[in-house]
Structures are given as structure tokens and as C-alpha cells.
XYZ file of C-alpha atoms in Angstrom:
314
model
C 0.000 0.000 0.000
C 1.030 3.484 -0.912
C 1.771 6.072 1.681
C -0.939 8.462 0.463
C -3.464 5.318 0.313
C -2.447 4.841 3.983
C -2.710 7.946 5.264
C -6.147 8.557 3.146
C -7.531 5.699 5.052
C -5.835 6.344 8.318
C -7.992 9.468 8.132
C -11.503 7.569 7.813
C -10.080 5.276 10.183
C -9.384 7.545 13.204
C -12.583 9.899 12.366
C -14.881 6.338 13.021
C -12.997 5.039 16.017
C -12.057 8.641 17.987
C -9.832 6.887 20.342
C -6.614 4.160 19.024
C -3.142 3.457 20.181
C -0.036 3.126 17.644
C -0.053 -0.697 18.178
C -3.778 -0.683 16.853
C -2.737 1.234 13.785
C 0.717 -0.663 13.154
C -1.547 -4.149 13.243
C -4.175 -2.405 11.048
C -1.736 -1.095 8.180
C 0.574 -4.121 8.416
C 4.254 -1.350 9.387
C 6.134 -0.317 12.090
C 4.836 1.444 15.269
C 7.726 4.058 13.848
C 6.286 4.080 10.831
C 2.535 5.064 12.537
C 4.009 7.817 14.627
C 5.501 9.405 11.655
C 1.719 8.929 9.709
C 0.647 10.729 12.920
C 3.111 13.680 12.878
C 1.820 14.231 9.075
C -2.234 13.958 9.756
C -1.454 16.601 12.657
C 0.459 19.111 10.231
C -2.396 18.386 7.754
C -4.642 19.564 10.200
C -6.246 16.433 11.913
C -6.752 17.145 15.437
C -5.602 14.399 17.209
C -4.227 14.377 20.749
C -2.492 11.864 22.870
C -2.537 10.609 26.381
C 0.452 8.586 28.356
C 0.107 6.204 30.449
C -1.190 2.374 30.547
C -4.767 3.343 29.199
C -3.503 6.427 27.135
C -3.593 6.531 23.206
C -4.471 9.029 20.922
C -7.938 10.525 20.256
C -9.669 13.161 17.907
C -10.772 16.695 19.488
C -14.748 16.531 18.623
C -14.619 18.239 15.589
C -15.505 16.901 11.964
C -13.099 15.590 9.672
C -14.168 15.790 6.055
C -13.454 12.021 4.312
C -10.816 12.080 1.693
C -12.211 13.326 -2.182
C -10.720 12.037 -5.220
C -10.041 14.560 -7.464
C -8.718 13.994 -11.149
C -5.440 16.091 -11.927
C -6.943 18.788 -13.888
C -9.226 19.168 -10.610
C -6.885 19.421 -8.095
C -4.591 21.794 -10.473
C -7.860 24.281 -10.397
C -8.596 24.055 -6.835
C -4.795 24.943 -6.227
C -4.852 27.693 -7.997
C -8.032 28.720 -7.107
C -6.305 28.652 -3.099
C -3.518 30.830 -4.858
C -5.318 33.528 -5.821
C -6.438 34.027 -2.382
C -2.332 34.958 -1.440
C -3.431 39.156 -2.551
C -5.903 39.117 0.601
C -4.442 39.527 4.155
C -7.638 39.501 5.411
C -10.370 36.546 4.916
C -13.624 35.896 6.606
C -12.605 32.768 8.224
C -10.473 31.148 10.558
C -8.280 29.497 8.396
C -5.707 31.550 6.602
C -4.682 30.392 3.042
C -1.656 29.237 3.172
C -2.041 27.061 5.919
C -5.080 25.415 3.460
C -2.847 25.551 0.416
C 0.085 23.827 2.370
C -2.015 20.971 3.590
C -3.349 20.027 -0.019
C -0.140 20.555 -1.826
C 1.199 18.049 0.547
C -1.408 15.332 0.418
C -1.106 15.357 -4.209
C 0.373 12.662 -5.363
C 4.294 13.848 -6.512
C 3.282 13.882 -10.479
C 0.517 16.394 -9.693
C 2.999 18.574 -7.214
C 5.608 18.468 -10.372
C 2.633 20.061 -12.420
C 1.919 22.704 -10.585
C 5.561 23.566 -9.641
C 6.051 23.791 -13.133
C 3.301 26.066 -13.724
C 3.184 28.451 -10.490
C 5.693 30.673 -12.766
C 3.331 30.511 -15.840
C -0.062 31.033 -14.818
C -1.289 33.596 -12.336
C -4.233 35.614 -11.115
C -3.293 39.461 -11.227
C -5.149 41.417 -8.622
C -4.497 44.822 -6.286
C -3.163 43.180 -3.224
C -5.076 44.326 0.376
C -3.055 47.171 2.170
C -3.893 46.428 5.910
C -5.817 43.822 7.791
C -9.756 43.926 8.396
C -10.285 42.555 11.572
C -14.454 42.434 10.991
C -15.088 40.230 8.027
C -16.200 37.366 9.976
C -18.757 38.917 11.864
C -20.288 41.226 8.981
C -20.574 37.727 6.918
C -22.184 36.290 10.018
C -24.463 38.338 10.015
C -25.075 39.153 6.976
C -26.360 34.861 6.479
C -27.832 35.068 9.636
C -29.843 38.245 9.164
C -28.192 40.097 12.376
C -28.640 44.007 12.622
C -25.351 45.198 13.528
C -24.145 48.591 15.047
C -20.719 49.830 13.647
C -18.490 52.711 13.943
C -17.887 54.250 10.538
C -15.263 56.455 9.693
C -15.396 58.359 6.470
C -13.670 62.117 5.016
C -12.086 62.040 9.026
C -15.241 61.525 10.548
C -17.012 58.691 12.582
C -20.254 57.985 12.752
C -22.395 55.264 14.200
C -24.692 53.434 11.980
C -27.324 50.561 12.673
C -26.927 47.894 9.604
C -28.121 44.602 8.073
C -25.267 43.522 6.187
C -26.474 41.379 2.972
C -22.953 39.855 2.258
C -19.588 40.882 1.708
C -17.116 40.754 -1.683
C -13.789 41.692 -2.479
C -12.613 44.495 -5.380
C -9.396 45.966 -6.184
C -7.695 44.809 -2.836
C -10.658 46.085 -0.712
C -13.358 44.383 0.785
C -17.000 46.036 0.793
C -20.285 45.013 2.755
C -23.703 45.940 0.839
C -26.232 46.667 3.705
C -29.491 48.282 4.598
C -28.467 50.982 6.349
C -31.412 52.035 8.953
C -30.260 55.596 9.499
C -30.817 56.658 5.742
C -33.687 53.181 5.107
C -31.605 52.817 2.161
C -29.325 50.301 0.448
C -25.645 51.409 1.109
C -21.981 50.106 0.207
C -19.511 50.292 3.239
C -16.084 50.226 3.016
C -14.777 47.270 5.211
C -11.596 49.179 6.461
C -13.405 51.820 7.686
C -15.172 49.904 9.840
C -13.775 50.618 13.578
C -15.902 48.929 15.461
C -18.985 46.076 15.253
C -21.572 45.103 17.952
C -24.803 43.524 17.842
C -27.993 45.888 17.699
C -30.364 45.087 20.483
C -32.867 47.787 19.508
C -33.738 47.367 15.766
C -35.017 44.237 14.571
C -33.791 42.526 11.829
C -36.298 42.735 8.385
C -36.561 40.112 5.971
C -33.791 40.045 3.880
C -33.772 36.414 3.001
C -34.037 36.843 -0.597
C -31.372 39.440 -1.136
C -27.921 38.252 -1.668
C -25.008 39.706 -3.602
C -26.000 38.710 -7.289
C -29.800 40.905 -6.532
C -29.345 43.787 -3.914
C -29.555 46.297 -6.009
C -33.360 45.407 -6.154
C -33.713 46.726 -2.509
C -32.858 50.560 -4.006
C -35.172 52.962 -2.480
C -37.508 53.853 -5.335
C -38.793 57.258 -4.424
C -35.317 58.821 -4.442
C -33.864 61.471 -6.894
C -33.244 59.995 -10.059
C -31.800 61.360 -13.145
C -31.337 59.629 -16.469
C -27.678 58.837 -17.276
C -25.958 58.738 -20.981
C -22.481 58.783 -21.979
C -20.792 57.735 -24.861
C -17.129 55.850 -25.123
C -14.232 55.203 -27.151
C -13.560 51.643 -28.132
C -11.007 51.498 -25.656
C -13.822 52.816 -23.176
C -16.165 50.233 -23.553
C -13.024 47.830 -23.347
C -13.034 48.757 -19.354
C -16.358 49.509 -19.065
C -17.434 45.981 -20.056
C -16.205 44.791 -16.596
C -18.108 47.066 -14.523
C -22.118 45.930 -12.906
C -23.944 48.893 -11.822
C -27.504 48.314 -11.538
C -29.998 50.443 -13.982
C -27.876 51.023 -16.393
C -27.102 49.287 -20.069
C -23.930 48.925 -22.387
C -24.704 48.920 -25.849
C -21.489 48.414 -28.586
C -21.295 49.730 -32.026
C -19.743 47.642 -34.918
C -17.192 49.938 -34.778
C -16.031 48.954 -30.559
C -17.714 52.289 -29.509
C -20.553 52.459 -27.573
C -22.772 54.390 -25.145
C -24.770 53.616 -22.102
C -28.088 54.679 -20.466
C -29.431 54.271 -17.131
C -30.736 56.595 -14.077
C -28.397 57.058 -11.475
C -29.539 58.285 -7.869
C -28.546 62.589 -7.562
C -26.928 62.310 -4.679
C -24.200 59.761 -5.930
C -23.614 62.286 -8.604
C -19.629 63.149 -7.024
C -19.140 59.750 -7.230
C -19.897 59.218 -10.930
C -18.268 62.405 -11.634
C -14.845 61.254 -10.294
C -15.698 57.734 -11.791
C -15.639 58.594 -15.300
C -13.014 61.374 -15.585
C -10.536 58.278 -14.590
C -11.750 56.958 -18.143
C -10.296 60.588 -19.761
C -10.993 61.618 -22.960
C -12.689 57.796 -23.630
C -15.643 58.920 -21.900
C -17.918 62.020 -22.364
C -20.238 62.355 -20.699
C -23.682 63.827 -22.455
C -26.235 63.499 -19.139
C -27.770 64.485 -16.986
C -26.177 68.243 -16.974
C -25.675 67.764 -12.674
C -22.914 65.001 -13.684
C -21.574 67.194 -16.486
C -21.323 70.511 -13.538
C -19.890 68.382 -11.359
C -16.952 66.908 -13.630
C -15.949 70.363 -14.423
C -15.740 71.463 -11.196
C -13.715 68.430 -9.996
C -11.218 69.373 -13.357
C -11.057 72.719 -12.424
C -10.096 72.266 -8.852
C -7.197 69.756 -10.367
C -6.288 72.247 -13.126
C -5.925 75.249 -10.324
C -3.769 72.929 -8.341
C -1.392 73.201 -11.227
C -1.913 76.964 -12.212
């Protein structure tokens, strides 16, 4: 029997039984008592949580908690998962327990050595380009408990040098350009609102506001939870070929790309007045790939923002 066979079904063996001694296993596998602690040493750095007890009736035992069974995965599978764990390495910050490397480490180890030579040979030829995080988010776990256990939330918000408390239902969280964002319903302004995750200070649980059903909002449909009666204006601006190139990647909600057989295109939507700054500062990163022909409050508010950066220079 192979050592990965072994240790595979040293795994189911020890999650059924809980408690065994080194003889047991070293009669079971048909090796050396050596041989078994060594097996041992390895489950424990793969993260089975075994521990041992001297003495005439000692042995070793798993810590109640569940051990998923080993799952066969064909090369091409585990390549992807791999990978998939790699791409993870931009993000100091995770909403769980488990950091990546310590879950990339444990199945890199446990491949068979033909499937460890395949991906050392690619880690140099394949990658996943993103912004990496600049500084640790110490509340992702809770805003993501929450947010799938519908929990209303109180948090200390700091934004333009000021703090603010603000009761929220967090719908989810998702990571973008090396920052992590939670999509809530904020209670304050009974709207939908995006919070920036690192300027979060501090999180405790609301014991005041109740939580409303939010059950069938999650990240793919929140925008459907935009307050209708607010201040809308309709949106158009046209692009370059090379703007609808980066605009392609972008989902806002109410609003529609539409491509020319030439690459250039426009789009239309309504955008919400008071998130006219943000719009304006959005699309004068696209320069002169975007212009923008509505609403005239987006079109004021770009040439202000110019102005002010043109003056800095003057």
C-alpha cells in the first residue's frame, strides 16, 4: 500500500474510532509502530486534530470536531482548486479562521508527486493578477455572520475624518481591487448602502432594531432593494472603443452597455442625484474615452472636480 493510500484511510479510520493506540494502527496497516508515529506527525500538520494521552490506558484521540473524508479529485481538478487557493495569497484579510496558506500547504502536501511536479512547473506561468489588500480587516467574519444570519449590527464608521455610528443589516460581503465592501441596509438613511470594510472601527450587535426580511437578497440581486422614491436622473455617456473595453467589466444596476460595430458604444441608465460626485470622479478616470452627455448635474460636477485639479497646477 502506498503512503498516500495509507494515510487517506488512516484518516476515515481515526474519524470512526475517535480513540486508538499506535499498536492498533501498526496491526491495522501491516508497518512499524515508527512508521505510525511518523503517519501521525503528518495527519497533525495536515490539520487532523488528534491528541495523545500517556500512560497504561492512554492513546491518541480526535478533538470533537468533523473531519471531512478524503475526495478524489482527477489532476486537472486538483490543479484548479490549487490555484483557485492561490489567488487568495493578494488578501491579508479573509472571513474565516483558516488563513490560506495554511489550506494551500495541507493540499499541496497530500497530491500525489506527479501532480505537485505540475503545478511547480506552472506556479511561474499562470497567475491571477489582482491589487493586493493594504492592511488587515479585523471584521469580516462577523459582517458575513451576520449578513447569512440576518443580524442588525451597530458599527463605527469612519469616512472624510469623521465617525459615525450606523445601525446595519449587512447582505454579504465581496472583495474588489484589494478592498473588501459590505452591501447593507443601512437604517439611518432606510436605504441600500456600500460600506467600506476598512473603515469599519468597530462592530456590535444591535439590540434595539429588529432585523427585516432580507432572506431573498444576496449579492448577485441587492440592487433590487434601491429605495424607489429617491432622486433619479437619467444617465448617458458615450465611449471610445477602448472605453467600452473597461467599461465591459463594470455591474452597476440600472444602467445598459450597448457596442457599435465599430467597438464604440454608449450607455443609459438613471443614477440616484446624490451619488452624482461619485460618478463624476468615476468617469473622468476613463479621460478623454468617456464624455459624458447626461444628466447636466454630472456634467457641472466633472468640471468642477477638473477645475479644482487644473488650479492645483496653475
Amino acid at each position: 500500500m502506498s503512503r498516500a493510500k495509507r494515510l487517506n484511510e488512516m484518516i476515515m479510520m481515526v474519524n470512526r474510532r475517535k480513540r486508538f493506540t499506535v499498536r492498533e494502527l501498526a496491526q491495522e496497516f501491516g508497518v512499524s509502530k515508527r512508521t505510525i508515529l511518523r503517519d501521525l506527525q503528518e495527519l497533525s500538520e495536515m490539520g487532523v486534530p488528534l491528541y495523545s494521552e500517556v500512560g497504561p490506558h492512554g492513546g491518541y484521540q480526535v478533538l470533537n470536531e468533523r473531519i471531512l473524508p478524503p475526495i478524489v479529485f482527477s489532476e486537472d481538478e486538483a490543479v484548479s482548486i490549487f490555484f483557485a487557493i492561490h489567488a487568495l495569497r493578494h488578501y491579508i484579510s479573509l472571513p474565516f479562521d483558516m488563513e490560506y496558506e495554511s489550506i494551500k500547504k495541507k493540499f499541496y502536501l497530500n497530491l500525489s508527486g506527479d501532480i505537485r511536479d505540475t503545478i511547480d512547473k506552472m506556479q511561474n506561468r499562470v497567475d491571477f493578477v489582482s491589487v493586493p489588500q493594504q492592511e488587515k480587516i479585523p471584521f469580516l467574519k462577523e459582517l458575513l455572520d451576520a449578513a447569512v444570519h440576518q443580524k442588525v449590527l451597530i458599527i463605527s464608521y469612519e469616512t472624510s475624518g469623521k465617525t459615525s455610528l450606523r445601525s446595519i443589516q449587512p447582505i454579504g460581503i465581496y472583495a474588489k481591487e484589494g478592498n473588501w465592501y459590505c452591501p447593507s441596509y443601512c437604517f439611518f438613511r432606510e436605504d441600500y448602502r456600500v460600506f467600506r470594510c476598512d473603515r469599519i472601527k468597530s462592530v456590535e450587535f444591535d439590540e434595539k432594531n429588529g432585523p427585516i426580511d432580507l432572506s431573498h437578497i444576496n449579492l448577485n440581486n441587492r440592487f433590487s432593494i434601491l429605495n424607489p422614491d429617491k432622486d433619479m436622473m437619467e444617465l448617458y455617456v458615450e465611449f471610445t472603443k477602448n472605453g467600452v473595453e473597461k467599461f465591459e467589466s463594470v455591474n452597476w444596476p440600472n444602467t445598459h452597455l450597448r457596442k457599435r460595430e465599430d467597438g464604440t458604444g454608449f450607455i443609459k441608465g438613471i443614477i440616484a442625484k446624490n451619488d452624482i460626485n461619485f460618478f463624476s470622479n468615476y468617469f473622468i478616470a476613463y479621460g478623454e474615452n468617456a464624455f459624458i452627455k447626461e444628466p447636466l448635474e454630472l456634467i457641472e460636477s466633472t468640471k468642477e472636480i477638473l477645475n479644482k485639479v487644473l488650479n492645483q497646477y496653475n
